């Protein structure tokens, strides 16, 4: 019982710093526990109390957690993009509900947890650009988030907003948009993206 109380205090103390997202290794360090079995047992007690919830293997979240931190910890090489970034910059008025979309290299993968879905959409390495790190989180610029959205839309990915009617192009830096577009090798996509910009401006 004493360890459970101490562990609960530790979670409460470090949750703001870690965005409410804990790797198994971080919990083992917090608990100063060298044995995996003992660490799992202490985590299980916190889960039973509702203090922690297992999102996927090796990653636990608190009741209130930062989904962008979660996405980054699942795949540190990814960056948050698509509707999440467009909504942050008021380019769309619809915030994707309980879903984080991020760009990664390789195959796409979706992680479904108790209250959130993390969707990592995968592509080729020459398209991994146009992001910045803000408070430890990789985030696409608005222009790259829009290009990512249009690119994956053309590949059949659905988004919770209308790419043709819901995008406010007034908040997009067209010069940067066209500069980024030079990195895309598919002429059909380049024509599509330019056409979208011209039709909206």
PDB file of C-alpha atoms in Angstrom:
ATOM      1  CA  UNK A   1       0.000   0.000   0.000  1.00  0.00           C
ATOM      2  CA  UNK A   2       2.852   2.357   0.836  1.00  0.00           C
ATOM      3  CA  UNK A   3       4.486   1.819  -2.566  1.00  0.00           C
ATOM      4  CA  UNK A   4       1.168   2.371  -4.334  1.00  0.00           C
ATOM      5  CA  UNK A   5       0.733   5.749  -2.624  1.00  0.00           C
ATOM      6  CA  UNK A   6       4.331   6.691  -3.405  1.00  0.00           C
ATOM      7  CA  UNK A   7       3.894   5.624  -7.042  1.00  0.00           C
ATOM      8  CA  UNK A   8       0.684   7.631  -7.369  1.00  0.00           C
ATOM      9  CA  UNK A   9       2.478  10.712  -6.046  1.00  0.00           C
ATOM     10  CA  UNK A  10       5.298  10.172  -8.558  1.00  0.00           C
ATOM     11  CA  UNK A  11       2.829   9.924 -11.452  1.00  0.00           C
ATOM     12  CA  UNK A  12       1.092  13.092 -10.326  1.00  0.00           C
ATOM     13  CA  UNK A  13       4.424  14.896  -9.956  1.00  0.00           C
ATOM     14  CA  UNK A  14       5.915  14.000 -13.329  1.00  0.00           C
ATOM     15  CA  UNK A  15       2.767  13.863 -15.444  1.00  0.00           C
ATOM     16  CA  UNK A  16       2.848  17.582 -16.426  1.00  0.00           C
ATOM     17  CA  UNK A  17       6.477  17.315 -17.557  1.00  0.00           C
ATOM     18  CA  UNK A  18       5.869  14.152 -19.589  1.00  0.00           C
ATOM     19  CA  UNK A  19       2.515  15.176 -21.010  1.00  0.00           C
ATOM     20  CA  UNK A  20       0.755  12.433 -19.100  1.00  0.00           C
ATOM     21  CA  UNK A  21       2.481   9.807 -21.269  1.00  0.00           C
ATOM     22  CA  UNK A  22       4.894   7.318 -19.700  1.00  0.00           C
ATOM     23  CA  UNK A  23       7.087   4.742 -21.380  1.00  0.00           C
ATOM     24  CA  UNK A  24       7.634   1.527 -19.444  1.00  0.00           C
ATOM     25  CA  UNK A  25      11.316   2.467 -19.140  1.00  0.00           C
ATOM     26  CA  UNK A  26      10.383   5.854 -17.667  1.00  0.00           C
ATOM     27  CA  UNK A  27       8.139   4.229 -15.079  1.00  0.00           C
ATOM     28  CA  UNK A  28      10.871   1.772 -14.131  1.00  0.00           C
ATOM     29  CA  UNK A  29      13.237   4.703 -13.632  1.00  0.00           C
ATOM     30  CA  UNK A  30      10.697   6.652 -11.564  1.00  0.00           C
ATOM     31  CA  UNK A  31      10.063   3.630  -9.387  1.00  0.00           C
ATOM     32  CA  UNK A  32      13.822   2.951  -9.098  1.00  0.00           C
ATOM     33  CA  UNK A  33      12.888  -0.612  -9.971  1.00  0.00           C
ATOM     34  CA  UNK A  34      15.407  -2.896 -11.701  1.00  0.00           C
ATOM     35  CA  UNK A  35      13.128  -5.931 -12.076  1.00  0.00           C
ATOM     36  CA  UNK A  36      10.593  -5.951 -14.911  1.00  0.00           C
ATOM     37  CA  UNK A  37       8.157  -8.188 -13.069  1.00  0.00           C
ATOM     38  CA  UNK A  38       8.034  -5.862 -10.075  1.00  0.00           C
ATOM     39  CA  UNK A  39       7.587  -2.837 -12.354  1.00  0.00           C
ATOM     40  CA  UNK A  40       4.678  -4.495 -14.166  1.00  0.00           C
ATOM     41  CA  UNK A  41       3.095  -5.354 -10.819  1.00  0.00           C
ATOM     42  CA  UNK A  42       3.300  -1.750  -9.634  1.00  0.00           C
ATOM     43  CA  UNK A  43       1.895  -0.512 -12.948  1.00  0.00           C
ATOM     44  CA  UNK A  44      -0.971  -2.999 -12.636  1.00  0.00           C
ATOM     45  CA  UNK A  45      -1.926  -1.503  -9.268  1.00  0.00           C
ATOM     46  CA  UNK A  46      -1.989   1.975 -10.817  1.00  0.00           C
ATOM     47  CA  UNK A  47      -4.111   0.675 -13.689  1.00  0.00           C
ATOM     48  CA  UNK A  48      -6.582  -0.909 -11.290  1.00  0.00           C
ATOM     49  CA  UNK A  49      -6.929   2.433  -9.520  1.00  0.00           C
ATOM     50  CA  UNK A  50      -7.456   4.278 -12.817  1.00  0.00           C
ATOM     51  CA  UNK A  51      -4.286   6.325 -12.368  1.00  0.00           C
ATOM     52  CA  UNK A  52      -2.703   4.875 -15.503  1.00  0.00           C
ATOM     53  CA  UNK A  53      -4.124   3.275 -18.636  1.00  0.00           C
ATOM     54  CA  UNK A  54      -2.200   1.102 -21.067  1.00  0.00           C
ATOM     55  CA  UNK A  55      -2.435   2.651 -24.537  1.00  0.00           C
ATOM     56  CA  UNK A  56      -0.247   0.184 -26.385  1.00  0.00           C
ATOM     57  CA  UNK A  57       2.471  -2.184 -25.247  1.00  0.00           C
ATOM     58  CA  UNK A  58       5.084  -0.244 -23.318  1.00  0.00           C
ATOM     59  CA  UNK A  59       3.206   3.073 -23.242  1.00  0.00           C
ATOM     60  CA  UNK A  60       0.846   4.233 -20.486  1.00  0.00           C
ATOM     61  CA  UNK A  61      -1.237   7.385 -20.178  1.00  0.00           C
ATOM     62  CA  UNK A  62      -2.974   9.261 -17.388  1.00  0.00           C
ATOM     63  CA  UNK A  63      -6.601  10.411 -17.479  1.00  0.00           C
ATOM     64  CA  UNK A  64      -5.572  13.754 -19.000  1.00  0.00           C
ATOM     65  CA  UNK A  65      -2.721  13.344 -21.466  1.00  0.00           C
ATOM     66  CA  UNK A  66      -1.272  15.190 -24.446  1.00  0.00           C
ATOM     67  CA  UNK A  67      -2.101  13.195 -27.578  1.00  0.00           C
ATOM     68  CA  UNK A  68       0.686  14.874 -29.539  1.00  0.00           C
ATOM     69  CA  UNK A  69       3.216  13.710 -26.956  1.00  0.00           C
ATOM     70  CA  UNK A  70       1.709  10.232 -27.215  1.00  0.00           C
ATOM     71  CA  UNK A  71       2.112  10.235 -31.001  1.00  0.00           C
ATOM     72  CA  UNK A  72       5.742  11.331 -30.714  1.00  0.00           C
ATOM     73  CA  UNK A  73       6.560   8.661 -28.137  1.00  0.00           C
ATOM     74  CA  UNK A  74       4.996   5.937 -30.264  1.00  0.00           C
ATOM     75  CA  UNK A  75       7.158   6.979 -33.224  1.00  0.00           C
ATOM     76  CA  UNK A  76       9.845   9.558 -32.371  1.00  0.00           C
ATOM     77  CA  UNK A  77      10.707  10.057 -36.065  1.00  0.00           C
ATOM     78  CA  UNK A  78       7.144  11.069 -36.973  1.00  0.00           C
ATOM     79  CA  UNK A  79       5.705  14.579 -37.020  1.00  0.00           C
ATOM     80  CA  UNK A  80       2.157  15.731 -36.297  1.00  0.00           C
ATOM     81  CA  UNK A  81       0.466  16.962 -39.456  1.00  0.00           C
ATOM     82  CA  UNK A  82      -2.780  16.959 -41.457  1.00  0.00           C
ATOM     83  CA  UNK A  83      -5.969  18.237 -39.832  1.00  0.00           C
ATOM     84  CA  UNK A  84      -4.444  18.599 -36.383  1.00  0.00           C
ATOM     85  CA  UNK A  85      -1.988  21.232 -37.606  1.00  0.00           C
ATOM     86  CA  UNK A  86      -4.472  22.850 -39.990  1.00  0.00           C
ATOM     87  CA  UNK A  87      -6.926  23.277 -37.105  1.00  0.00           C
ATOM     88  CA  UNK A  88      -4.217  24.747 -34.840  1.00  0.00           C
ATOM     89  CA  UNK A  89      -3.595  27.444 -37.451  1.00  0.00           C
ATOM     90  CA  UNK A  90      -7.314  28.055 -38.098  1.00  0.00           C
ATOM     91  CA  UNK A  91      -6.968  26.827 -41.680  1.00  0.00           C
ATOM     92  CA  UNK A  92      -9.866  24.487 -41.040  1.00  0.00           C
ATOM     93  CA  UNK A  93     -12.600  25.015 -38.477  1.00  0.00           C
ATOM     94  CA  UNK A  94     -13.056  21.362 -37.608  1.00  0.00           C
ATOM     95  CA  UNK A  95     -10.676  19.833 -35.084  1.00  0.00           C
ATOM     96  CA  UNK A  96     -10.322  16.072 -35.640  1.00  0.00           C
ATOM     97  CA  UNK A  97     -11.990  14.587 -32.577  1.00  0.00           C
ATOM     98  CA  UNK A  98      -9.960  12.226 -30.423  1.00  0.00           C
ATOM     99  CA  UNK A  99      -7.597  11.487 -33.300  1.00  0.00           C
ATOM    100  CA  UNK A 100      -4.022  12.490 -34.018  1.00  0.00           C
ATOM    101  CA  UNK A 101      -2.693  12.152 -37.550  1.00  0.00           C
ATOM    102  CA  UNK A 102       1.056  12.169 -38.111  1.00  0.00           C
ATOM    103  CA  UNK A 103       3.463  11.585 -40.994  1.00  0.00           C
ATOM    104  CA  UNK A 104       6.111   8.860 -40.785  1.00  0.00           C
ATOM    105  CA  UNK A 105       8.427   6.935 -43.047  1.00  0.00           C
ATOM    106  CA  UNK A 106       7.455   3.460 -44.182  1.00  0.00           C
ATOM    107  CA  UNK A 107       4.119   1.758 -43.807  1.00  0.00           C
ATOM    108  CA  UNK A 108       1.077   3.422 -42.312  1.00  0.00           C
ATOM    109  CA  UNK A 109      -0.068   2.196 -38.923  1.00  0.00           C
ATOM    110  CA  UNK A 110      -3.030   3.001 -36.685  1.00  0.00           C
ATOM    111  CA  UNK A 111      -3.043   2.677 -32.901  1.00  0.00           C
ATOM    112  CA  UNK A 112      -6.392   2.579 -31.137  1.00  0.00           C
ATOM    113  CA  UNK A 113      -6.480   3.221 -27.399  1.00  0.00           C
ATOM    114  CA  UNK A 114      -9.214   3.678 -24.803  1.00  0.00           C
ATOM    115  CA  UNK A 115     -10.124   7.227 -25.834  1.00  0.00           C
ATOM    116  CA  UNK A 116      -7.867   8.250 -28.709  1.00  0.00           C
ATOM    117  CA  UNK A 117      -6.760   6.997 -32.111  1.00  0.00           C
ATOM    118  CA  UNK A 118      -3.240   7.714 -33.339  1.00  0.00           C
ATOM    119  CA  UNK A 119      -2.887   7.354 -37.100  1.00  0.00           C
ATOM    120  CA  UNK A 120       0.623   7.396 -38.544  1.00  0.00           C
ATOM    121  CA  UNK A 121       0.460   7.739 -42.317  1.00  0.00           C
ATOM    122  CA  UNK A 122       3.591   6.465 -44.003  1.00  0.00           C
ATOM    123  CA  UNK A 123       5.391   7.555 -47.132  1.00  0.00           C
ATOM    124  CA  UNK A 124       8.837   7.832 -48.731  1.00  0.00           C
ATOM    125  CA  UNK A 125      11.884   9.509 -47.237  1.00  0.00           C
ATOM    126  CA  UNK A 126      12.146  12.470 -49.645  1.00  0.00           C
ATOM    127  CA  UNK A 127       8.801  13.731 -48.311  1.00  0.00           C
ATOM    128  CA  UNK A 128      10.024  13.847 -44.704  1.00  0.00           C
ATOM    129  CA  UNK A 129      10.542  17.607 -44.482  1.00  0.00           C
ATOM    130  CA  UNK A 130       8.669  20.792 -43.662  1.00  0.00           C
ATOM    131  CA  UNK A 131       8.388  20.375 -39.902  1.00  0.00           C
ATOM    132  CA  UNK A 132       9.751  22.093 -36.808  1.00  0.00           C
ATOM    133  CA  UNK A 133      10.234  20.968 -33.225  1.00  0.00           C
ATOM    134  CA  UNK A 134       8.104  22.883 -30.725  1.00  0.00           C
ATOM    135  CA  UNK A 135       8.474  21.987 -27.038  1.00  0.00           C
ATOM    136  CA  UNK A 136       9.784  18.568 -27.976  1.00  0.00           C
ATOM    137  CA  UNK A 137       7.048  17.792 -30.509  1.00  0.00           C
ATOM    138  CA  UNK A 138       7.715  17.615 -34.230  1.00  0.00           C
ATOM    139  CA  UNK A 139       5.008  19.571 -36.051  1.00  0.00           C
ATOM    140  CA  UNK A 140       4.448  20.250 -39.733  1.00  0.00           C
ATOM    141  CA  UNK A 141       4.332  23.811 -40.953  1.00  0.00           C
ATOM    142  CA  UNK A 142       0.835  24.784 -42.154  1.00  0.00           C
ATOM    143  CA  UNK A 143       1.950  24.522 -45.785  1.00  0.00           C
ATOM    144  CA  UNK A 144       3.387  21.030 -45.336  1.00  0.00           C
ATOM    145  CA  UNK A 145       0.337  19.908 -43.363  1.00  0.00           C
ATOM    146  CA  UNK A 146      -1.847  20.959 -46.286  1.00  0.00           C
ATOM    147  CA  UNK A 147       0.396  19.237 -48.820  1.00  0.00           C
ATOM    148  CA  UNK A 148       0.412  16.082 -46.684  1.00  0.00           C
ATOM    149  CA  UNK A 149      -3.375  16.211 -46.562  1.00  0.00           C
ATOM    150  CA  UNK A 150      -3.765  16.680 -50.317  1.00  0.00           C
ATOM    151  CA  UNK A 151      -1.174  13.986 -51.050  1.00  0.00           C
ATOM    152  CA  UNK A 152      -2.808  11.345 -48.900  1.00  0.00           C
ATOM    153  CA  UNK A 153      -6.273  12.430 -50.041  1.00  0.00           C
ATOM    154  CA  UNK A 154      -5.171  11.538 -53.564  1.00  0.00           C
ATOM    155  CA  UNK A 155      -4.104   8.156 -52.219  1.00  0.00           C
ATOM    156  CA  UNK A 156      -7.573   7.441 -50.854  1.00  0.00           C
ATOM    157  CA  UNK A 157      -7.129   8.455 -47.205  1.00  0.00           C
ATOM    158  CA  UNK A 158     -10.224  10.010 -45.658  1.00  0.00           C
ATOM    159  CA  UNK A 159     -10.173  13.022 -43.356  1.00  0.00           C
ATOM    160  CA  UNK A 160     -12.930  14.447 -41.102  1.00  0.00           C
ATOM    161  CA  UNK A 161     -13.167  17.591 -43.222  1.00  0.00           C
ATOM    162  CA  UNK A 162     -13.694  18.492 -46.879  1.00  0.00           C
ATOM    163  CA  UNK A 163     -10.358  19.244 -48.543  1.00  0.00           C
ATOM    164  CA  UNK A 164     -12.169  21.095 -51.340  1.00  0.00           C
ATOM    165  CA  UNK A 165     -14.396  23.393 -49.293  1.00  0.00           C
ATOM    166  CA  UNK A 166     -13.179  23.567 -45.683  1.00  0.00           C
ATOM    167  CA  UNK A 167      -9.645  24.899 -46.221  1.00  0.00           C
ATOM    168  CA  UNK A 168      -8.959  28.608 -45.677  1.00  0.00           C
ATOM    169  CA  UNK A 169      -6.160  29.271 -48.136  1.00  0.00           C
ATOM    170  CA  UNK A 170      -5.805  32.817 -46.818  1.00  0.00           C
ATOM    171  CA  UNK A 171      -3.628  31.464 -43.989  1.00  0.00           C
ATOM    172  CA  UNK A 172      -1.329  29.570 -46.362  1.00  0.00           C
ATOM    173  CA  UNK A 173       1.977  31.054 -47.497  1.00  0.00           C
ATOM    174  CA  UNK A 174       1.673  30.335 -51.218  1.00  0.00           C
ATOM    175  CA  UNK A 175       5.361  30.945 -51.907  1.00  0.00           C
ATOM    176  CA  UNK A 176       6.355  28.362 -49.293  1.00  0.00           C
ATOM    177  CA  UNK A 177       3.617  26.005 -50.533  1.00  0.00           C
ATOM    178  CA  UNK A 178       5.027  26.099 -54.084  1.00  0.00           C
ATOM    179  CA  UNK A 179       8.598  25.759 -52.801  1.00  0.00           C
ATOM    180  CA  UNK A 180       7.643  22.621 -50.879  1.00  0.00           C
ATOM    181  CA  UNK A 181       5.744  21.314 -53.897  1.00  0.00           C
ATOM    182  CA  UNK A 182       9.022  21.114 -55.837  1.00  0.00           C
ATOM    183  CA  UNK A 183       9.981  18.127 -53.662  1.00  0.00           C
ATOM    184  CA  UNK A 184       7.120  16.030 -55.064  1.00  0.00           C
ATOM    185  CA  UNK A 185       8.013  13.845 -58.033  1.00  0.00           C
ATOM    186  CA  UNK A 186       4.513  12.847 -59.134  1.00  0.00           C
ATOM    187  CA  UNK A 187       3.456  15.308 -61.875  1.00  0.00           C
ATOM    188  CA  UNK A 188      -0.232  14.446 -61.434  1.00  0.00           C
ATOM    189  CA  UNK A 189      -0.092  15.400 -57.768  1.00  0.00           C
ATOM    190  CA  UNK A 190       1.832  18.597 -58.511  1.00  0.00           C
ATOM    191  CA  UNK A 191      -0.830  19.584 -61.043  1.00  0.00           C
ATOM    192  CA  UNK A 192      -3.600  18.713 -58.572  1.00  0.00           C
ATOM    193  CA  UNK A 193      -2.050  20.744 -55.730  1.00  0.00           C
ATOM    194  CA  UNK A 194      -1.440  23.768 -57.951  1.00  0.00           C
ATOM    195  CA  UNK A 195      -4.985  23.514 -59.253  1.00  0.00           C
ATOM    196  CA  UNK A 196      -6.367  23.475 -55.707  1.00  0.00           C
ATOM    197  CA  UNK A 197      -4.387  26.588 -54.830  1.00  0.00           C
ATOM    198  CA  UNK A 198      -5.374  28.468 -57.985  1.00  0.00           C
ATOM    199  CA  UNK A 199      -9.048  27.578 -57.591  1.00  0.00           C
ATOM    200  CA  UNK A 200      -9.112  28.880 -54.022  1.00  0.00           C
ATOM    201  CA  UNK A 201      -7.187  32.119 -54.510  1.00  0.00           C
TER     202      UNK A 201
END
